[in-house]
Amino acid sequence: MTGRVTRRFRIVALAGVLAAGAVVTTAGAPSAGADGPGAGAPWVVSLGDSAISGEAGRWAGNTNNGSNLIDAGGADAYWDNAANTGEQIAGCHRSEAAAIHIGGAVSSLNLACSGAKTYTSGGGSSDFKPGIDFANTAYGKGQALSLQEFASTHNVKMVAVMIGANDYGFADILQACHVNWLTSPSWWKNYCYDDSSVSSRFTASNITAKTTAIRGAFLNVRQAMANAGYADSQYAIVAHTYWSPVPSGAGNRYPESGWTRQSVGGCGMWNRDADYANNTIVPAFNSSVRNAATQTGLSNIKVLDLQSSLNGRRLCENTVGLLEEKGVPSWTSAGAVDKTEWVNQLRVASTIIGPYQVQESVHANYWGQLAMRNCMRQAYNGGTPRGGSCVRSANGLNASGEPNMALQ
């Protein structure tokens, strides 16, 4: 394939990034019949988009060698139907590694879906995306309705929610930034931060609109729980902010010139656009989440701030590397979690025959998901959920095989 054809293919294939989990784990069979609001074994439920569904949770680190070296989840990593033969909703990618599965004496249900917005979208079985609403279609139900039905017969103590990035059009933003890098030379850079298609998403009026939509999603969660028979005091909503997936431009270990930033690292983006992502895009997402939570006026909503949780382990960050760059034989090798990346590469051409998928690009991988699971467990706080900021606390893994994290 010539360089020009390869570039065209990458641009077309990248359009699928992010456009696209219900894994249920139990700590024992739920008691029959009597379970419901305040009664029975405790459950936690996750709602939202790819950042909480567990997208990319199959892969532990990055490599340009064999995919088997980083395959922590296997081909069934996203299967969640009753027979464990496939997905309940195609493309939701509700990973076995998803953060909601905190374990212990707490059972969990993942209703999140990769590609989801605050509202249900998609007009067919192949592109249906349940939003945090009460939609009831031939292709599936909104996440709020699914929560309502589940909570009426299970003792749900915490509802974890992560939503809003797709309302802003994260996939389109990522595509624009990558394509601008791919199609311009280092001596005449074409940035995405000043493209109207990107900058228009972060005007004051649009930020207000997206904040209102996220507020509506939180209120739909409250309505679903009220419909299921819960008082606000019987559970908590934990609103998650988004993590930064790439470092600032100065923190990238690959040069801007040449092709290695993408051909080796899988992070084709100009430094200035990476700075824009960290200084404008992610903060805008997260200010919308925080302000939406405040605007609900609910006393039982907490904010779990994950913005800095992957810092030091991000895609192409100069503190980590590919397995082969760090001399790590595989993801199971001692110290792999501290030497390799917790965010999946932006993969396009390498997804032609699999097993990688385009929609896994630039998402927290297996290590990143387990790091956030550690945060989630601390936020659950033994059944009295709390908020705070979650950051890396030490190298190595805890007794559950998760990166060490601290909720501050």
XYZ file of C-alpha atoms in Angstrom:
408
model
C 0.000 0.000 0.000
C 1.555 3.349 -0.969
C 1.999 6.111 1.600
C -0.716 8.202 -0.037
C -3.218 5.334 -0.109
C -2.347 4.457 3.470
C -3.050 8.030 4.556
C -6.403 8.055 2.760
C -7.360 4.768 4.390
C -6.438 6.081 7.816
C -8.536 9.190 7.369
C -11.614 7.225 6.282
C -11.232 4.518 8.910
C -10.678 7.018 11.707
C -14.229 8.282 11.252
C -15.395 5.229 13.203
C -13.446 6.070 16.357
C -15.690 6.259 19.438
C -18.928 6.189 17.432
C -19.441 2.993 18.622
C -20.800 -1.897 28.380
C -24.253 -5.346 30.636
C -21.483 -7.433 32.276
C -22.871 -8.506 35.618
C -20.635 -9.720 38.422
C -22.011 -11.028 41.658
C -20.642 -11.787 45.071
C -23.193 -14.561 45.386
C -26.675 -15.103 44.022
C -29.085 -12.283 44.910
C -31.794 -13.273 47.350
C -35.086 -14.066 45.686
C -38.187 -11.940 45.705
C -37.634 -9.506 48.555
C -34.695 -7.545 47.144
C -35.346 -3.922 46.278
C -34.846 -0.430 47.694
C -32.890 -0.823 50.935
C -33.322 -4.599 51.054
C -30.958 -7.380 50.023
C -27.336 -7.590 49.016
C -25.815 -4.283 47.813
C -25.322 -3.489 44.137
C -23.533 -0.782 42.193
C -24.524 0.176 38.641
C -22.660 2.136 35.966
C -24.255 4.342 33.316
C -22.637 6.380 30.572
C -20.327 6.088 27.589
C -17.139 4.310 26.528
C -15.036 5.882 29.273
C -16.951 3.882 31.880
C -18.278 0.947 29.820
C -14.753 -0.454 29.695
C -13.792 0.294 26.090
C -10.226 -0.944 25.355
C -10.225 -3.006 28.547
C -8.990 -6.015 26.583
C -5.481 -4.574 26.130
C -2.796 -4.068 28.803
C -0.260 -1.607 27.423
C 0.752 -1.070 23.789
C 3.076 -2.857 21.387
C 3.743 -2.952 17.663
C 4.659 -6.612 17.946
C 2.166 -9.443 18.496
C -1.198 -8.505 19.976
C -0.974 -11.602 22.183
C 1.672 -9.801 24.232
C -0.891 -7.333 25.598
C -4.117 -9.371 25.378
C -5.392 -9.356 28.952
C -9.052 -10.014 28.169
C -9.230 -12.384 25.246
C -11.730 -12.459 22.383
C -14.650 -12.564 24.830
C -13.562 -9.448 26.761
C -16.684 -7.499 25.734
C -19.233 -10.312 25.769
C -22.075 -9.662 28.177
C -25.110 -11.650 27.090
C -26.539 -14.384 29.301
C -24.866 -17.168 27.330
C -21.515 -15.328 27.182
C -21.467 -15.670 23.409
C -21.565 -12.006 22.386
C -22.742 -8.512 23.247
C -26.284 -7.617 24.281
C -25.945 -4.387 22.287
C -23.425 -4.419 19.452
C -20.444 -2.159 20.080
C -21.217 -1.216 23.692
C -17.965 -2.899 24.753
C -18.936 -3.519 28.336
C -15.587 -4.891 29.389
C -14.836 -7.480 32.031
C -12.231 -4.964 33.226
C -14.742 -2.107 33.609
C -14.346 0.027 36.725
C -17.780 -0.759 38.168
C -16.812 -4.322 39.069
C -15.405 -3.432 42.487
C -15.962 -6.921 43.928
C -15.854 -7.901 47.545
C -19.349 -8.178 48.971
C -20.725 -5.839 46.321
C -22.361 -7.004 43.101
C -22.238 -4.901 39.942
C -24.110 -4.199 36.723
C -22.663 -2.349 33.729
C -25.335 -0.545 31.676
C -22.920 1.926 30.016
C -22.339 1.840 26.277
C -19.479 2.996 24.080
C -20.677 5.863 21.911
C -23.550 6.816 24.201
C -24.746 10.396 24.620
C -27.119 11.867 27.154
C -29.968 10.855 24.826
C -30.682 7.607 22.984
C -29.516 7.597 19.375
C -29.291 5.264 16.391
C -32.065 3.922 14.253
C -31.140 0.266 13.876
C -29.679 -2.758 15.594
C -26.185 -1.997 14.296
C -25.970 1.595 15.555
C -28.301 1.724 18.564
C -26.797 3.662 21.462
C -28.823 3.867 24.700
C -28.655 7.294 26.317
C -29.439 8.118 29.924
C -33.131 8.457 29.268
C -36.343 6.424 29.240
C -36.389 5.441 25.564
C -38.066 2.130 24.803
C -37.467 1.104 21.207
C -37.465 -2.024 19.110
C -33.662 -2.065 19.427
C -33.322 -1.501 23.145
C -34.051 0.679 26.149
C -32.504 3.861 27.450
C -30.088 3.431 30.332
C -32.339 5.256 32.790
C -35.215 2.900 32.027
C -32.941 -0.135 32.364
C -31.715 1.215 35.696
C -35.280 1.752 36.903
C -36.293 -1.811 36.075
C -33.189 -3.310 37.679
C -33.275 -1.172 40.815
C -36.862 -2.116 41.576
C -35.721 -5.673 42.370
C -32.157 -5.079 43.583
C -30.664 -3.026 46.395
C -28.719 -0.394 44.440
C -26.487 1.667 46.705
C -24.491 3.623 44.125
C -25.070 4.696 40.516
C -21.815 5.695 38.791
C -22.341 8.028 35.822
C -19.858 9.233 33.190
C -21.443 11.095 30.287
C -21.053 14.173 28.105
C -17.940 13.712 25.938
C -19.935 12.343 23.014
C -22.456 15.171 23.309
C -19.487 17.465 22.655
C -18.476 15.260 19.703
C -15.252 13.780 21.038
C -14.862 11.360 18.100
C -15.109 14.203 15.585
C -12.630 16.297 17.555
C -10.139 13.438 17.706
C -10.550 12.788 14.014
C -9.980 16.445 13.110
C -6.820 16.681 15.209
C -5.366 13.468 13.809
C -6.233 14.253 10.184
C -4.703 17.732 10.478
C -1.483 16.153 11.748
C -1.568 13.446 9.067
C -2.028 15.863 6.174
C 0.342 18.708 7.085
C 4.145 18.838 7.375
C 6.020 19.831 10.526
C 7.236 23.004 8.807
C 3.652 24.122 7.987
C 1.463 22.685 10.696
C -2.307 22.620 10.300
C -3.771 22.665 13.801
C -7.216 21.548 14.893
C -7.591 23.891 17.866
C -8.395 26.813 15.557
C -10.653 24.874 13.169
C -14.175 26.238 13.474
C -15.491 22.672 13.510
C -13.599 22.189 16.780
C -13.511 25.606 18.444
C -17.265 26.121 17.946
C -17.892 23.236 20.325
C -16.338 25.200 23.194
C -18.145 28.498 22.972
C -19.875 29.696 26.134
C -23.299 28.996 24.655
C -22.450 25.439 23.619
C -20.841 24.650 26.961
C -24.029 25.872 28.640
C -26.139 23.668 26.367
C -24.059 20.557 27.047
C -24.050 21.243 30.764
C -27.840 21.418 30.681
C -27.988 18.088 28.827
C -25.724 16.417 31.396
C -27.822 17.881 34.216
C -30.854 16.309 32.553
C -29.111 12.933 32.496
C -28.383 13.129 36.231
C -32.000 14.072 36.921
C -33.140 11.117 34.802
C -31.078 8.865 37.073
C -32.817 10.375 40.076
C -36.218 9.922 38.415
C -35.443 6.311 37.561
C -34.536 5.558 41.156
C -37.602 7.386 42.469
C -39.786 5.402 40.065
C -38.162 2.227 41.424
C -39.165 3.226 44.960
C -35.999 4.859 46.330
C -35.690 7.890 48.543
C -32.631 10.018 47.769
C -31.120 8.992 51.101
C -31.021 5.313 50.087
C -28.377 5.617 47.367
C -25.855 7.995 45.843
C -25.130 9.191 42.324
C -21.377 9.426 41.695
C -20.678 11.702 38.728
C -17.325 10.920 37.101
C -15.167 13.435 35.286
C -12.998 12.428 32.310
C -9.311 11.519 32.418
C -6.684 13.149 30.225
C -5.608 10.554 27.589
C -2.486 12.287 26.199
C 0.238 14.432 27.767
C 0.914 18.029 26.870
C 3.060 18.498 23.782
C 6.248 18.871 25.811
C 5.578 15.535 27.511
C 5.376 13.488 24.288
C 8.347 11.129 23.833
C 8.239 11.248 20.015
C 9.334 14.226 17.885
C 6.877 16.297 15.874
C 8.914 15.782 12.710
C 8.713 12.518 10.786
C 6.129 9.782 11.218
C 7.147 7.993 14.404
C 4.600 9.837 16.513
C 1.919 7.784 14.745
C 3.762 4.917 13.029
C 5.419 3.873 16.298
C 3.532 5.611 19.087
C -0.013 5.736 17.721
C -0.582 9.326 18.845
C -0.469 11.487 15.720
C -1.243 15.003 16.961
C 0.658 18.296 16.989
C 2.023 19.554 20.319
C -0.159 22.627 20.266
C -3.280 20.527 19.784
C -2.235 18.226 22.638
C -1.926 21.325 24.808
C -5.393 22.386 23.659
C -6.764 18.976 24.621
C -5.381 19.328 28.151
C -6.064 23.029 28.638
C -9.454 23.392 26.936
C -11.159 20.182 25.783
C -10.904 17.935 28.840
C -11.466 20.828 31.289
C -14.591 21.828 29.338
C -15.970 18.299 29.551
C -15.286 18.209 33.262
C -16.548 21.655 34.157
C -19.805 20.653 32.473
C -19.985 17.520 34.611
C -19.252 19.396 37.856
C -21.593 22.268 37.093
C -24.338 19.898 35.981
C -24.037 17.993 39.245
C -24.328 21.239 41.205
C -27.252 22.463 39.134
C -29.305 19.358 39.920
C -29.621 20.551 43.509
C -29.498 16.920 44.642
C -28.077 16.207 48.077
C -27.012 12.659 47.157
C -24.773 13.431 44.170
C -20.987 13.217 44.543
C -18.214 14.021 42.044
C -15.324 11.617 41.442
C -12.623 13.624 39.682
C -10.503 11.426 37.395
C -8.892 14.156 35.277
C -5.345 13.484 36.516
C -5.769 9.796 37.321
C -3.741 8.524 34.345
C -1.043 11.210 34.427
C 2.399 9.684 34.008
C 0.935 6.679 32.167
C -0.754 8.381 29.215
C -0.435 7.589 25.528
C 3.053 8.551 24.229
C 4.000 10.123 27.560
C 7.744 10.312 28.119
C 7.518 8.472 31.449
C 6.384 5.173 29.879
C 6.718 3.323 26.577
C 5.731 0.422 24.359
C 6.584 -3.034 25.673
C 9.519 -3.288 23.263
C 10.797 0.183 24.169
C 10.916 -0.714 27.856
C 12.228 -4.279 27.468
C 9.003 -5.774 28.834
C 8.283 -9.223 27.328
C 4.509 -9.127 27.921
C 1.802 -7.489 29.979
C 2.183 -10.200 32.642
C 5.859 -9.388 33.223
C 6.895 -7.989 36.579
C 6.712 -4.204 36.594
C 4.782 -3.965 33.300
C 2.102 -1.776 34.871
C 4.673 0.897 35.790
C 6.618 0.908 32.518
C 3.841 0.819 29.929
C 0.905 2.979 28.871
C -2.560 2.909 30.392
C -4.200 4.386 27.271
C -4.697 2.527 23.990
C -2.943 3.635 20.820
C -4.864 5.367 18.054
C -5.031 2.377 15.719
C -6.407 2.510 12.193
C -4.583 0.401 9.595
C -3.830 -2.314 12.163
C -7.571 -2.857 12.711
C -8.205 -4.157 9.163
C -8.049 -7.812 10.166
C -8.248 -7.446 13.947
C -8.111 -8.234 16.746
C -7.750 -4.489 17.454
C -10.797 -2.326 16.822
C -10.811 1.339 15.789
C -13.269 2.297 18.514
C -10.796 1.169 21.188
C -8.457 3.999 20.190
C -7.389 6.546 22.832
C -9.344 4.871 25.630
C -8.075 3.753 29.015
C -6.845 0.182 28.583
C -6.834 -2.734 31.033
C -4.443 -0.994 33.446
C -6.347 2.265 33.171
C -9.678 0.546 33.785
C -8.337 -1.235 36.868
C -6.878 2.014 38.167
C -10.317 3.596 37.933
C -11.861 0.512 39.539
C -9.600 1.143 42.532
C -10.883 4.731 42.558
C -14.467 3.512 42.244
C -14.103 1.152 45.192
C -12.733 3.974 47.335
C -15.583 6.220 46.222
C -18.092 3.492 47.192
C -16.568 3.802 50.658
C -18.126 0.710 52.175
C -21.638 1.766 51.208
C -21.385 5.445 52.113
C -20.279 6.893 48.757
C -18.073 9.968 48.684
C -16.382 12.151 46.097
C -12.840 13.416 45.686
C -9.921 13.433 43.256
C -8.268 10.129 42.389
C -4.569 10.031 41.503
C -1.746 7.501 41.334
C -0.294 6.952 44.796
C 2.557 4.471 44.289
C 4.048 2.035 41.804
C 2.997 -1.585 41.730
C -0.320 -3.317 42.248
C -2.601 -3.753 45.224
C -3.912 -7.091 46.499
C -6.647 -7.008 43.841
C -4.130 -6.663 41.021
C -4.971 -2.986 40.438
C -2.628 0.005 40.177
C -2.270 1.814 43.476
C -4.484 4.887 43.586
C -5.491 7.412 46.252
C -8.805 9.243 46.605
C -8.064 12.678 47.997
